Amino acid sequence: MPDFQSLIHTFNWHSPSWDLFILLFWLVASVLFAFAAGRGRMLLILVSTYMAQLLVIKAPFLSDTVASKFNIGAATLSQLAAFVVLFLIFFIFLGRYAFRSTADGRQILALPFTLVFTILQVGLLINIVIAYLPDYVQNSFSPLIQFLFLHPNAGFIWLLAPIVFLIVI
């Protein structure tokens, strides 16, 4: 496992790139999502993410169907498109019927919980999206982004981290 501090030093902070965009998106989306969403909505997004990811992995015919409907050639991009379509379907229908209560008591301790949980959730979404990109795009990311989101164990850690955090809390 590489030294995390050396990975930070190899990151180019002065030249805007996709790597910097990914890190900034992760931070900004997490903070905005923490203030905009209630606990019910955060759980809805987490469940929708897991269900869409599971179906893309276990039902490859869905990716083929999306690829034929939207004329997508690359297998990884068709999986990404299938994930996005399934995520939106689950988000809309589960939000309408299963997770109707988003009211939560906004205590002062709810903010740290919400912020950590959204960081884990947005990290999971970034990990899933980056994993579906073609190999040549994945290889162009900086070592820091590759370590955080593309390391062989990163997918497992990102899938597990939100659940473990909910169990601990």
GROMACS .gro file of C-alpha atoms in nm, residues 77-140:
model
   64
   77LEU     CA    1  -2.021   0.293  -2.096
   78SER     CA    2  -2.335   0.084  -2.144
   79GLN     CA    3  -2.293  -0.042  -1.787
   80LEU     CA    4  -2.257   0.316  -1.667
   81ALA     CA    5  -2.568   0.418  -1.860
   82ALA     CA    6  -2.761   0.120  -1.720
   83PHE     CA    7  -2.650   0.214  -1.369
   84VAL     CA    8  -2.768   0.573  -1.412
   85VAL     CA    9  -3.104   0.467  -1.560
   86LEU     CA   10  -3.164   0.207  -1.288
   87PHE     CA   11  -3.055   0.450  -1.015
   88LEU     CA   12  -3.302   0.713  -1.138
   89ILE     CA   13  -3.584   0.458  -1.161
   90PHE     CA   14  -3.521   0.331  -0.808
   91PHE     CA   15  -3.480   0.683  -0.674
   92ILE     CA   16  -3.810   0.797  -0.823
   93PHE     CA   17  -4.019   0.494  -0.730
   94LEU     CA   18  -3.870   0.421  -0.389
   95GLY     CA   19  -3.890   0.789  -0.300
   96ARG     CA   20  -4.252   0.795  -0.397
   97TYR     CA   21  -4.362   0.481  -0.216
   98ALA     CA   22  -4.103   0.344   0.029
   99PHE     CA   23  -3.914   0.637   0.179
  100ARG     CA   24  -4.182   0.900   0.217
  101SER     CA   25  -4.069   1.039   0.551
  102THR     CA   26  -3.766   1.261   0.522
  103ALA     CA   27  -3.840   1.452   0.838
  104ASP     CA   28  -3.559   1.431   1.087
  105GLY     CA   29  -3.479   1.613   1.404
  106ARG     CA   30  -3.216   1.867   1.311
  107GLN     CA   31  -3.007   1.863   1.624
  108ILE     CA   32  -2.656   2.000   1.636
  109LEU     CA   33  -2.515   1.644   1.643
  110ALA     CA   34  -2.699   1.559   1.321
  111LEU     CA   35  -2.460   1.775   1.115
  112PRO     CA   36  -2.141   1.571   1.177
  113PHE     CA   37  -2.334   1.248   1.112
  114THR     CA   38  -2.481   1.388   0.794
  115LEU     CA   39  -2.150   1.525   0.667
  116VAL     CA   40  -1.958   1.200   0.720
  117PHE     CA   41  -2.241   0.996   0.572
  118THR     CA   42  -2.263   1.215   0.260
  119ILE     CA   43  -1.886   1.200   0.212
  120LEU     CA   44  -1.913   0.820   0.215
  121GLN     CA   45  -2.213   0.821  -0.018
  122VAL     CA   46  -2.068   1.059  -0.274
  123GLY     CA   47  -1.739   0.865  -0.259
  124LEU     CA   48  -1.934   0.545  -0.335
  125LEU     CA   49  -2.104   0.709  -0.634
  126ILE     CA   50  -1.773   0.842  -0.765
  127ASN     CA   51  -1.615   0.498  -0.722
  128ILE     CA   52  -1.897   0.331  -0.918
  129VAL     CA   53  -1.892   0.586  -1.201
  130ILE     CA   54  -1.511   0.580  -1.235
  131ALA     CA   55  -1.509   0.200  -1.230
  132TYR     CA   56  -1.735   0.195  -1.538
  133LEU     CA   57  -1.509   0.424  -1.740
  134PRO     CA   58  -1.285   0.264  -2.003
  135ASP     CA   59  -0.938   0.148  -1.894
  136TYR     CA   60  -0.751   0.419  -2.086
  137VAL     CA   61  -0.949   0.686  -1.899
  138GLN     CA   62  -0.893   0.514  -1.563
  139ASN     CA   63  -0.518   0.496  -1.630
  140SER     CA   64  -0.502   0.870  -1.700
   0.00000   0.00000   0.00000
